[in-house]
XYZ file of C-alpha atoms in Angstrom:
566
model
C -57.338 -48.183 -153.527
C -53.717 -48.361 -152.950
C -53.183 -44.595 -154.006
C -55.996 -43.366 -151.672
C -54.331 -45.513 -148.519
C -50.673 -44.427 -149.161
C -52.618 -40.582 -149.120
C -53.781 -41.934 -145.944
C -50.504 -43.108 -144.638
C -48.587 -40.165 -145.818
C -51.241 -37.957 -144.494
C -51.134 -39.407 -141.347
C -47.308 -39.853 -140.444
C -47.593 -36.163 -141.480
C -49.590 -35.193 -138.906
C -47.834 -37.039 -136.173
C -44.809 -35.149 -137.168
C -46.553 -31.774 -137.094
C -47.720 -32.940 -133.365
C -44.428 -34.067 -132.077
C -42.850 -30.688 -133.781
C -45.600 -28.931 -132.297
C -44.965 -30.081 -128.806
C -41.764 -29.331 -129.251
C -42.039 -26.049 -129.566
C -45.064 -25.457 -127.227
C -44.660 -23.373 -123.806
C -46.341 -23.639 -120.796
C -49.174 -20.849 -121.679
C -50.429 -18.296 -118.942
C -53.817 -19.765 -116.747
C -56.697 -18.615 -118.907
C -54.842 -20.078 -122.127
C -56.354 -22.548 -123.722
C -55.228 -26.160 -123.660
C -55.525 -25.890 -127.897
C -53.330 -23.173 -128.283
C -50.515 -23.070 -131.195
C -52.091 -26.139 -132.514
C -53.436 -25.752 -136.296
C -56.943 -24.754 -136.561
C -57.884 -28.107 -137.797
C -56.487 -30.007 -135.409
C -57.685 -27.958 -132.015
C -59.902 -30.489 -131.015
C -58.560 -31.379 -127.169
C -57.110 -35.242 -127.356
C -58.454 -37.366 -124.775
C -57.159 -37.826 -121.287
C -55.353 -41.162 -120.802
C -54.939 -41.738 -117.114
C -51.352 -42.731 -116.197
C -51.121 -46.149 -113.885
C -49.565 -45.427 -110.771
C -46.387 -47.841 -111.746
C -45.556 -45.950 -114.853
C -43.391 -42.855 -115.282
C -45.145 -39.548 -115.329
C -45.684 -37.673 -117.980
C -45.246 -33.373 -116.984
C -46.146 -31.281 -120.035
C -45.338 -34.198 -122.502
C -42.028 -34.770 -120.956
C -41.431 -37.662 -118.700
C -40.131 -36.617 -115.034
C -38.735 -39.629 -113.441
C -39.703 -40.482 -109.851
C -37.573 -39.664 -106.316
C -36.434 -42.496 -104.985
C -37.467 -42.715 -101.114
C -34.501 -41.693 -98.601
C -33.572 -43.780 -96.194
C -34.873 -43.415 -92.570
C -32.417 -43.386 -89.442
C -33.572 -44.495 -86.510
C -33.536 -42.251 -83.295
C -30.946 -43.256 -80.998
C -31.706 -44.689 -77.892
C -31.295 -42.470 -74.870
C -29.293 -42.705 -72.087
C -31.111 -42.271 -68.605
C -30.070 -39.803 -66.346
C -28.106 -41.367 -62.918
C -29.021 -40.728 -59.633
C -28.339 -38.038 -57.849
C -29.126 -35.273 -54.910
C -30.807 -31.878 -55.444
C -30.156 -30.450 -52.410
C -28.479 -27.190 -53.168
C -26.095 -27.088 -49.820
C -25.055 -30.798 -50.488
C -20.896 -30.896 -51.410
C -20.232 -34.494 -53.340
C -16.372 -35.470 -53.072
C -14.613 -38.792 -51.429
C -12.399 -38.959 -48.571
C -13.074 -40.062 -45.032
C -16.642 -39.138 -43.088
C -15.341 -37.512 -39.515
C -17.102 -39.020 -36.426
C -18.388 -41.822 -39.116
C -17.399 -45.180 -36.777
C -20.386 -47.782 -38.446
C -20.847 -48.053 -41.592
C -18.343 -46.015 -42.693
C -17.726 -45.282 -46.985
C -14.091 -46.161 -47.222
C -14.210 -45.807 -51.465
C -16.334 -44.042 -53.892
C -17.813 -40.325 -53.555
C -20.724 -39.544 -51.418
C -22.660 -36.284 -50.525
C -21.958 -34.146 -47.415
C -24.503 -31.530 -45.647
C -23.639 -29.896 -42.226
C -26.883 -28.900 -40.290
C -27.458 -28.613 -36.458
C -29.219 -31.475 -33.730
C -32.109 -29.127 -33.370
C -32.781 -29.056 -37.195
C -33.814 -31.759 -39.448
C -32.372 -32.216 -43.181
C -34.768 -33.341 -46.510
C -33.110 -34.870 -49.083
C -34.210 -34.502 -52.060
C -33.020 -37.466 -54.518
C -33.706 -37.178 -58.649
C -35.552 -40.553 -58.561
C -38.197 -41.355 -56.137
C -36.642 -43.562 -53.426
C -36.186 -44.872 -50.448
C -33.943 -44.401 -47.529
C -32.091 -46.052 -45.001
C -29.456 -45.178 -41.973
C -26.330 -47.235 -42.396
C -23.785 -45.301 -40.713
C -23.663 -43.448 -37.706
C -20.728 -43.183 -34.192
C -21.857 -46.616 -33.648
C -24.587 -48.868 -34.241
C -26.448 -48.429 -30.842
C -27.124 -45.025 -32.381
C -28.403 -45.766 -35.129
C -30.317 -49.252 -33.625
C -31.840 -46.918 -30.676
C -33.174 -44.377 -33.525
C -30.987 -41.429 -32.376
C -30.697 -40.736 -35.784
C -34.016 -41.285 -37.788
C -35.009 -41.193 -41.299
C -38.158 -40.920 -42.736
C -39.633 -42.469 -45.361
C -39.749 -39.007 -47.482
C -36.216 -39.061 -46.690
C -36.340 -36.277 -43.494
C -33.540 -37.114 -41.232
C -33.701 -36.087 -38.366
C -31.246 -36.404 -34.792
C -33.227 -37.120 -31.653
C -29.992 -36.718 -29.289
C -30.327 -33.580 -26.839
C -27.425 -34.092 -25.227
C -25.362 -31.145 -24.538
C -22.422 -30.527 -26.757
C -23.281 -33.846 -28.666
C -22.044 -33.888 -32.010
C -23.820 -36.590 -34.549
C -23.367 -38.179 -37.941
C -24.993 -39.993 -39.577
C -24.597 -42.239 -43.314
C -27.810 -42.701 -45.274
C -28.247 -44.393 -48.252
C -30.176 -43.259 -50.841
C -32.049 -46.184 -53.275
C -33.928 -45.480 -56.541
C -37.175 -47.460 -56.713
C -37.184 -48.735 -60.434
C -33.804 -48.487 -60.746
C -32.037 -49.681 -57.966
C -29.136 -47.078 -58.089
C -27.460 -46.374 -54.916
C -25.911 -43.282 -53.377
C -24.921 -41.989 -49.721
C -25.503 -38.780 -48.183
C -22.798 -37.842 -45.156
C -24.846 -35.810 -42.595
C -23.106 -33.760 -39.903
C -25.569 -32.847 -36.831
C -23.503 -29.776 -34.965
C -24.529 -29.648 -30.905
C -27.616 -27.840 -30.010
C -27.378 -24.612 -28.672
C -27.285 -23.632 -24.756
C -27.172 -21.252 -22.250
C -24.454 -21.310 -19.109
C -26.554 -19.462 -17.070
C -30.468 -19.923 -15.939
C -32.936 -19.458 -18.422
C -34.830 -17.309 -16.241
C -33.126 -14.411 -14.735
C -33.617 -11.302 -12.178
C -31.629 -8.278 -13.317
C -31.823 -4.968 -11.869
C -32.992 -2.268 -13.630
C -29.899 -0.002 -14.392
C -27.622 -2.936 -14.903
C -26.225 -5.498 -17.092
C -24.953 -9.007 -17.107
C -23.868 -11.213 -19.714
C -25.519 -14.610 -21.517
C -23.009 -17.499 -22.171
C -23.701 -19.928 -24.620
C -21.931 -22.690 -26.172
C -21.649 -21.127 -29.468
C -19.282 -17.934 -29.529
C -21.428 -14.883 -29.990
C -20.459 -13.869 -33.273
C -22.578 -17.010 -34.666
C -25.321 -16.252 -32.621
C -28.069 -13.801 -33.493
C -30.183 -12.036 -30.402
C -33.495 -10.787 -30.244
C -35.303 -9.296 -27.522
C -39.084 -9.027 -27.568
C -39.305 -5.440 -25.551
C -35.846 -3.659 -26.090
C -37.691 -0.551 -23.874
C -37.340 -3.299 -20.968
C -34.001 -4.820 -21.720
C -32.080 -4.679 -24.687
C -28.788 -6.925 -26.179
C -25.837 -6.344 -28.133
C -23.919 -7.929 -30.337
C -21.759 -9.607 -27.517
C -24.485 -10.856 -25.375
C -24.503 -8.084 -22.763
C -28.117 -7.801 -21.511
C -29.021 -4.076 -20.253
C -32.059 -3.549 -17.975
C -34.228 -0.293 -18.530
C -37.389 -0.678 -16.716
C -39.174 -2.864 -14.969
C -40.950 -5.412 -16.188
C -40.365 -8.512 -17.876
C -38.302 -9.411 -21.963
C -37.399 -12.926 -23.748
C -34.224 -12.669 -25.129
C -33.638 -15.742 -28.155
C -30.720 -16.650 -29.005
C -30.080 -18.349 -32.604
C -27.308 -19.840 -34.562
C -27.081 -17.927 -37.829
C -28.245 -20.475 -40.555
C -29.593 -22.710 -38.411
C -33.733 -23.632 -38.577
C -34.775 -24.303 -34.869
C -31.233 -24.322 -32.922
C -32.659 -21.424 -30.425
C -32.264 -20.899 -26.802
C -35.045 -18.441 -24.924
C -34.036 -16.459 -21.477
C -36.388 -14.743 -20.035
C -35.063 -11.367 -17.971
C -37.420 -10.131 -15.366
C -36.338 -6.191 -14.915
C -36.772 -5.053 -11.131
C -35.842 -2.036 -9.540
C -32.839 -2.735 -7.732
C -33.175 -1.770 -3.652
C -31.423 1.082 -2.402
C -28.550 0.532 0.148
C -29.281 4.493 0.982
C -32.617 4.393 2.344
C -34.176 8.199 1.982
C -37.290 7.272 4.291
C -34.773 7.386 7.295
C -36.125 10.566 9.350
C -33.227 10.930 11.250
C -29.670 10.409 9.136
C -27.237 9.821 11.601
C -23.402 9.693 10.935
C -23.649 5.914 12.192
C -26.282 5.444 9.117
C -24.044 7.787 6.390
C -20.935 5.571 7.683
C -22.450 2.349 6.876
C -23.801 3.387 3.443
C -20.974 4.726 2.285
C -18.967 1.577 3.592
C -21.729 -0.381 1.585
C -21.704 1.797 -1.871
C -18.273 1.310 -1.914
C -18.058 -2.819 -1.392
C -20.370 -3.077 -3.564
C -19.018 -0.174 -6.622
C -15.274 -1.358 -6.056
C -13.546 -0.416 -9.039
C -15.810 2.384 -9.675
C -16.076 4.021 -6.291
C -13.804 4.165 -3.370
C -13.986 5.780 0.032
C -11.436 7.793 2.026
C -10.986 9.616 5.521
C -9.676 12.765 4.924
C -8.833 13.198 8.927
C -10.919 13.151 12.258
C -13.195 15.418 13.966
C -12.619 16.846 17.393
C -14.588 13.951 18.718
C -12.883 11.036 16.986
C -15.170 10.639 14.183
C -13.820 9.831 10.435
C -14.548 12.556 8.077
C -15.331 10.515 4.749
C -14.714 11.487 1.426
C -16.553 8.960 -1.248
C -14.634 9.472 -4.982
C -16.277 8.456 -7.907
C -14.535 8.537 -11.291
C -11.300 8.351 -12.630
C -8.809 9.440 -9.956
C -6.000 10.387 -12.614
C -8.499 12.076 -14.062
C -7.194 15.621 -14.863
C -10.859 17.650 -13.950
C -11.833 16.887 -10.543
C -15.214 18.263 -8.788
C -16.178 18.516 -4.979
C -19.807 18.267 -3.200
C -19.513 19.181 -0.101
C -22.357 19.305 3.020
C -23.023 19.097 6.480
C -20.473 21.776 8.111
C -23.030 22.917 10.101
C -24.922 20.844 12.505
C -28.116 21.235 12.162
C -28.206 21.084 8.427
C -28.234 17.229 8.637
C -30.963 16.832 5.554
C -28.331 17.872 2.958
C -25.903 14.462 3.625
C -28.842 12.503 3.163
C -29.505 13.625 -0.166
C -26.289 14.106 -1.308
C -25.145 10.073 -0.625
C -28.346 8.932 -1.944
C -27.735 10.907 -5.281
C -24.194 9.444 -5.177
C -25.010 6.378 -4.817
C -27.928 7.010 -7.523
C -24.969 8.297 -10.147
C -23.129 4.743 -9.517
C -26.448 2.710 -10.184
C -27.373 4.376 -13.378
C -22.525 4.330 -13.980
C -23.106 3.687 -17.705
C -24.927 7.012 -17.978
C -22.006 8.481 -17.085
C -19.438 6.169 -18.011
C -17.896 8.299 -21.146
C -17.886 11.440 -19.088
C -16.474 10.236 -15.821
C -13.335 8.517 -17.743
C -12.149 12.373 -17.851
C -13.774 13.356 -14.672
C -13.407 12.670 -10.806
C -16.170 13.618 -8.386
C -15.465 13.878 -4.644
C -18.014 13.617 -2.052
C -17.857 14.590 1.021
C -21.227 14.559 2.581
C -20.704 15.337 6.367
C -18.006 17.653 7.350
C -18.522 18.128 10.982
C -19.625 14.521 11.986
C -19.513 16.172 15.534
C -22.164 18.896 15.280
C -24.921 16.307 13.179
C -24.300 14.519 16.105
C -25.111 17.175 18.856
C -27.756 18.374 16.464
C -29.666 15.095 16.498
C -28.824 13.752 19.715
C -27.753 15.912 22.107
C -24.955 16.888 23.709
C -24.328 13.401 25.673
C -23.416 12.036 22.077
C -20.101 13.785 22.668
C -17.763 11.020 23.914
C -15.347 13.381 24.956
C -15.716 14.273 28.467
C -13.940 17.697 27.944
C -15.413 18.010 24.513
C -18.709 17.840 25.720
C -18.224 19.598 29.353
C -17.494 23.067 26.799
C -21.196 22.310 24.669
C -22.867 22.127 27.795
C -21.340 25.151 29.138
C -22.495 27.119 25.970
C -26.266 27.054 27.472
C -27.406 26.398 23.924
C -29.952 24.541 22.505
C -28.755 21.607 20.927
C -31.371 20.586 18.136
C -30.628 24.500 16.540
C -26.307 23.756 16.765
C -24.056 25.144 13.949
C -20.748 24.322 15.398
C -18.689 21.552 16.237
C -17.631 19.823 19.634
C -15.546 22.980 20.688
C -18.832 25.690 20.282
C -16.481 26.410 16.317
C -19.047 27.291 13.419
C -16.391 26.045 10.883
C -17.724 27.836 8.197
C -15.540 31.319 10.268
C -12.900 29.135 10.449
C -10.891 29.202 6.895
C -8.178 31.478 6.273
C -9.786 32.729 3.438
C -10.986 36.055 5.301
C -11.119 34.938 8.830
C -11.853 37.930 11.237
C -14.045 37.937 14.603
C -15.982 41.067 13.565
C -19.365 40.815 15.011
C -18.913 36.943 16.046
C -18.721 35.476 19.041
C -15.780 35.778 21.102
C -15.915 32.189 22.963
C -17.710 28.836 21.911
C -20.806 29.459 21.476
C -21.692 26.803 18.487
C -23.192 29.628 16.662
C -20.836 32.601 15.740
C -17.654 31.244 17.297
C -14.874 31.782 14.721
C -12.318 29.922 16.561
C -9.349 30.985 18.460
C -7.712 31.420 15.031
C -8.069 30.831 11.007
C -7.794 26.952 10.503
C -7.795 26.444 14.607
C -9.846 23.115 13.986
C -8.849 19.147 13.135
C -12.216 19.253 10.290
C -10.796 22.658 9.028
C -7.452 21.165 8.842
C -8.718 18.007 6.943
C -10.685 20.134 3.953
C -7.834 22.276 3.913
C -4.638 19.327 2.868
C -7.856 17.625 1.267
C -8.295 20.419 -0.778
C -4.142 21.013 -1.160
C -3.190 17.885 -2.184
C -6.143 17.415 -4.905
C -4.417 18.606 -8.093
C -6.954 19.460 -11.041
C -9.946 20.243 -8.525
C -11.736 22.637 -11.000
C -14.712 23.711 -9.147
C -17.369 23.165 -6.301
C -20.553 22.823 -4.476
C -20.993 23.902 -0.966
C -24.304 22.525 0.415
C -26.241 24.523 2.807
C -29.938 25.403 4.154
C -31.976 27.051 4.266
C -33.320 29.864 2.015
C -33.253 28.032 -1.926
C -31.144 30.704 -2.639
C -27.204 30.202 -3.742
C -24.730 32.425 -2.485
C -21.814 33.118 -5.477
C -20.520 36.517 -5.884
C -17.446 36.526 -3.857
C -15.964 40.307 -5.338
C -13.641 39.128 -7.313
C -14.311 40.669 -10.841
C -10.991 42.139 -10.656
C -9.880 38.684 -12.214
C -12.163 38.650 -14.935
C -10.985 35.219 -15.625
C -11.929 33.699 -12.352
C -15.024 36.206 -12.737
C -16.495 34.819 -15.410
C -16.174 31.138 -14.590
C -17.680 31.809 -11.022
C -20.864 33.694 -12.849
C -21.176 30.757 -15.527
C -21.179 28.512 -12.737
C -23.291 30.383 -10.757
C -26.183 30.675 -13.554
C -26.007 27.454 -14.425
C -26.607 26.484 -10.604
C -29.371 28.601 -11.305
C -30.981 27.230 -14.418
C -30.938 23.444 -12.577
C -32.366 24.890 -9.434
C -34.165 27.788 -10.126
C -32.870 29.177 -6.866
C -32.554 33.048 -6.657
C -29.133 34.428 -7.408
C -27.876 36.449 -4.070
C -26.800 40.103 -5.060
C -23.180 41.003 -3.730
C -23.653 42.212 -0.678
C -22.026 42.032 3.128
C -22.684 38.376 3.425
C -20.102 37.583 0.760
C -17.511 39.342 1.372
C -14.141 37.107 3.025
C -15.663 35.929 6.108
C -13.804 32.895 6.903
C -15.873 30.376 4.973
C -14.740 27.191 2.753
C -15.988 29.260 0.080
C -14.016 32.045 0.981
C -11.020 30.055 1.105
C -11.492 28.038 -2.484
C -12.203 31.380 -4.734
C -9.416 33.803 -2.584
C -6.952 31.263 -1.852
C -6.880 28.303 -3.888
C -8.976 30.345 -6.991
C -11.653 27.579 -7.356
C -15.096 28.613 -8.260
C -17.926 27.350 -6.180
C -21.463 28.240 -5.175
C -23.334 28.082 -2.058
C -26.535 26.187 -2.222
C -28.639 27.102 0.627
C -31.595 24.247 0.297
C -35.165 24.113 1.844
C -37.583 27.126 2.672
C -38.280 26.392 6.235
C -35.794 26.934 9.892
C -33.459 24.277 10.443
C -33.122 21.746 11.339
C -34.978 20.990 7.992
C -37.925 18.164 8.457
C -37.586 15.052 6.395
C -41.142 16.238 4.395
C -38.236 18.564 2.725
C -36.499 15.712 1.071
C -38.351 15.179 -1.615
C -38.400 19.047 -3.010
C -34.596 19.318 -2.378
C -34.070 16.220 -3.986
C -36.239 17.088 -7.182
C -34.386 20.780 -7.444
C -30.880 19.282 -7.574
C -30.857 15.646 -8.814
C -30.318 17.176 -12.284
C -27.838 19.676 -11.112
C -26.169 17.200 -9.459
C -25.689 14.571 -12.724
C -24.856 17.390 -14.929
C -22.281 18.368 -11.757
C -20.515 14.726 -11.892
C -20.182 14.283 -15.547
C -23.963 14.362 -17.339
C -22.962 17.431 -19.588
């Protein structure tokens, strides 16, 4: 019995040992392995499973693995919250003393600042929700009488319209849960104004200029029908047609700080009235006195000398007098060709209302007017003989035995158009007054010949002319002088562009221009001027007032190309 059981016991610690060798040398075999692999073929039966209490060390593969130990957890620090503060993006935050501030002024600490205008109102827009309150203002009857107002979404907002009132305005900001405090420095600027009436009548043509409070360069204008009347930069209004435009005028950056004017565009009346059937030198005198007042600076008026009869022989200039190109329009030397002053001061008088039209071209150019040369024979022509004042004057029409109405001359029976010394002769002409053909006792015999003549002399730079006559629509211009091809070709170009305007039929050279004693004689011979004779109307003169308006049509655009429109 003992043998057998130390067998036993040797047999057994034998196989322990075998097992712990065996485990010893074991390796973690591949998944479909076995769990009795490179254990002896007696001994491959699978051990049983001995489940491990949760307290006790693990076993991995026959090894024990001992357990992590747990790290330690941190706790999350507590976070800090955020302060107060203002959002709005044009808001500067920096101490020092509040201008215009008088209560409840910030003596220490920061605080925000926004500029904005008494017509606009400013949001602020705190980090926290909170509530707001006025504490500061110019004084506390401001602030008390709700001048300057805050809402409870924090609008504030200035309720003072007086003009060039400047406001401020301290409002304190508080957080609801927190009870943080900051100020916000508000500067209202004045609201914007105009000087003049908000409603204005400006004639068409014509300018003025809106004043405001605010210098212009801060102001942006808008006009709601530029074809009626536009603005510039500056202010200046300019009237096109009639009818009626709203200019606005508003502060750049501002919200509502605006100022409307509304510009009613009318045509502006005529001092020259054209519906006058009989143009007198009484009525030319006047409206030439008139355009002048009233154009000072642009136009002025002149007598170049008397007529026979007393009578002022006006010369209307506008431009530039040191200008160094100087033009002439010239009418009425004979009598009964009274239409052509009419037109010729209303068309002046038309170039000065529409000035800015011509503005860059007449700083270079002078225009001289003179509308009624022989004063004397418009009057005879229109009102008989007994408008002579001049007993002896008038004693030599009579004894003519002429009609009056039909009178070329002046008040000695002289046609001064045979009375230059540019060709004067008596060939085929009358041979005593006769106010038709009568050249005159001798070249420059007469006081309105005289006049043109040291008019003419003492006008440096006068470049070139019109002569207005009637009737025919035809223009006189070839005065034989292409043996100065010079002066030849500027008289032609002239001449054809008379034509182009006026469509009036060029005269071939013929008899009726050679030197003849006439003021266009004189300027192309004598003083080498170039000029053209304008013979308006197609009926006998004296021309009826019907032929205004088809005279006026054919040259108004000669006429502004003539003074400076080129």
């Amino acid at each position: 019995m003992k043998i057998i059981y130390r067998k036993k016991a040797w047999l057994g610690t034998g196989l322990i040992l075998l097992f712990v060798l065996g485990c010893l040398a074991w390796k973690p075999a591949k998944a479909e392995q076995t769990s009795g692999a490179g254990i002896p073929d007696g001994l491959q039966t699978p051990l049983p499973e001995v489940p491990v209490p949760p307290s006790e060390t693990p076993f991995v593969t026959g090894i024990p693995v001992p357990t992590a130990a747990p790290l330690p957890v941190t706790p999350a620090p507590t976070a800090t919250p955020a302060p107060l503060v203002l959002k709005n993006k044009n808001a500067a935050y920096r101490a020092g003393k509040q201008k215009g501030i008088g209560y409840g002024k910030i003596k220490k600490g920061k605080v925000y600042r926004i500029s904005s205008y008494g017509s606009d109102s400013v949001t602020l827009l705190p980090s926290k929700k909170s509530v707001f309150k006025v504490t500061g203002g110019i004084r506390k009857k401001d602030i008390t009488s709700k001048k300057i107002r805050v809402s409870q979404s924090g609008t504030v907002s200035c309720a003072d319209k007086a003009r060039d009132k400047k406001q401020y305005a301290i409002v304190q900001v508080t957080a609801k849960e927190t009870g943080e405090r900051i100020y916000v420095y508000i500067y209202f600027a004045p609201r914007l104004y105009t000087k003049a009436p908000v409603k204005q009548v400006v004639y068409q043509g014509k300018t003025t200029k809106l004043s405001y409070n605010y210098s212009a360069p801060k102001i942006k204008f808008t006009s709601s029908n530029k074809k009626v009347a536009r603005i510039d930069k500056k202010g200046i209004v300019t009237a096109r047609q009639k009818g009626t435009a709203v200019i606005e005028a508003k502060v750049r950056g501002s919200q509502k700080n605006t100022v409307k004017v509304k510009i009613i565009v009318k045509e502006e009346p005529w001092l020259v009235d054209d519906r006058d059937t009989v143009y007198s030198y009484e009525d030319m005198t006047e409206d030439l006195q008139q355009i002048a007042r009233k154009y000072r600076g642009r136009a002025a008026l002149k007598c170049l000398g008397t007529s026979e009869d007393g009578r002022n022989i006006w010369c209307l200039r506008i431009g530039n007098p040191s200008a160094g190109r100087k033009l002439l329009l010239d009418g009425g030397i004979h009598a009964r060709e009274w239409l052509n002053p009419l037109m010729l001061v209303r068309k002046s008088e038309e170039i000065l209302r529409q000035y800015p039209d011509y503005k860059s071209s007449l700083r270079n150019t002078c225009l001289y007017v003179v509308p009624m040369i022989n004063p004397d024979g418009v009057a005879i022509s229109q009102s008989g003989f007994g408008s002579i004042r001049n007993k002896k004057l008038r004693k030599i029409c009579k004894k003519t035995k002429k009609p009056a109405r039909t009178w070329k001359g002046n008040a000695r029976g002289v046609n001064l158009n045979f009375n230059f010394p540019g060709g004067w002769n008596t060939k085929n002409k009358s041979e005593k007054p006769d106010g038709m053909t009568y050249p005159g006792e001798k070249a420059a015999s007469e006081k309105e010949t005289k006049a043109m003549m040291k008019f003419v002399n003492s006008t440096s730079g006068l470049k070139e002319a019109l002569n207005y006559h009637s009737t025919g629509s035809i223009l006189y211009w070839n005065y034989n002088v292409e043996g100065t091809p010079a002066l030849y070709s500027r008289q032609k170009a002239l001449a054809e562009k008379v034509n182009q305007f006026t469509g009036y039929r060029l005269m071939p050279k013929s008899i009726s221009t050679d030197p003849n004693g006439g003021f266009g004689d004189w300027l192309i011979y004598n003083k080498k001027i170039p000029n053209v004779t304008v013979e308006t109307g197609s009926v006998m003169c004296p021309l009826p007032h019907s032929q205004l308006g088809k005279i006026t049509r054919e040259n108004s655009s000669l006429l502004s190309w003539f003074a400076g429109s080129r």
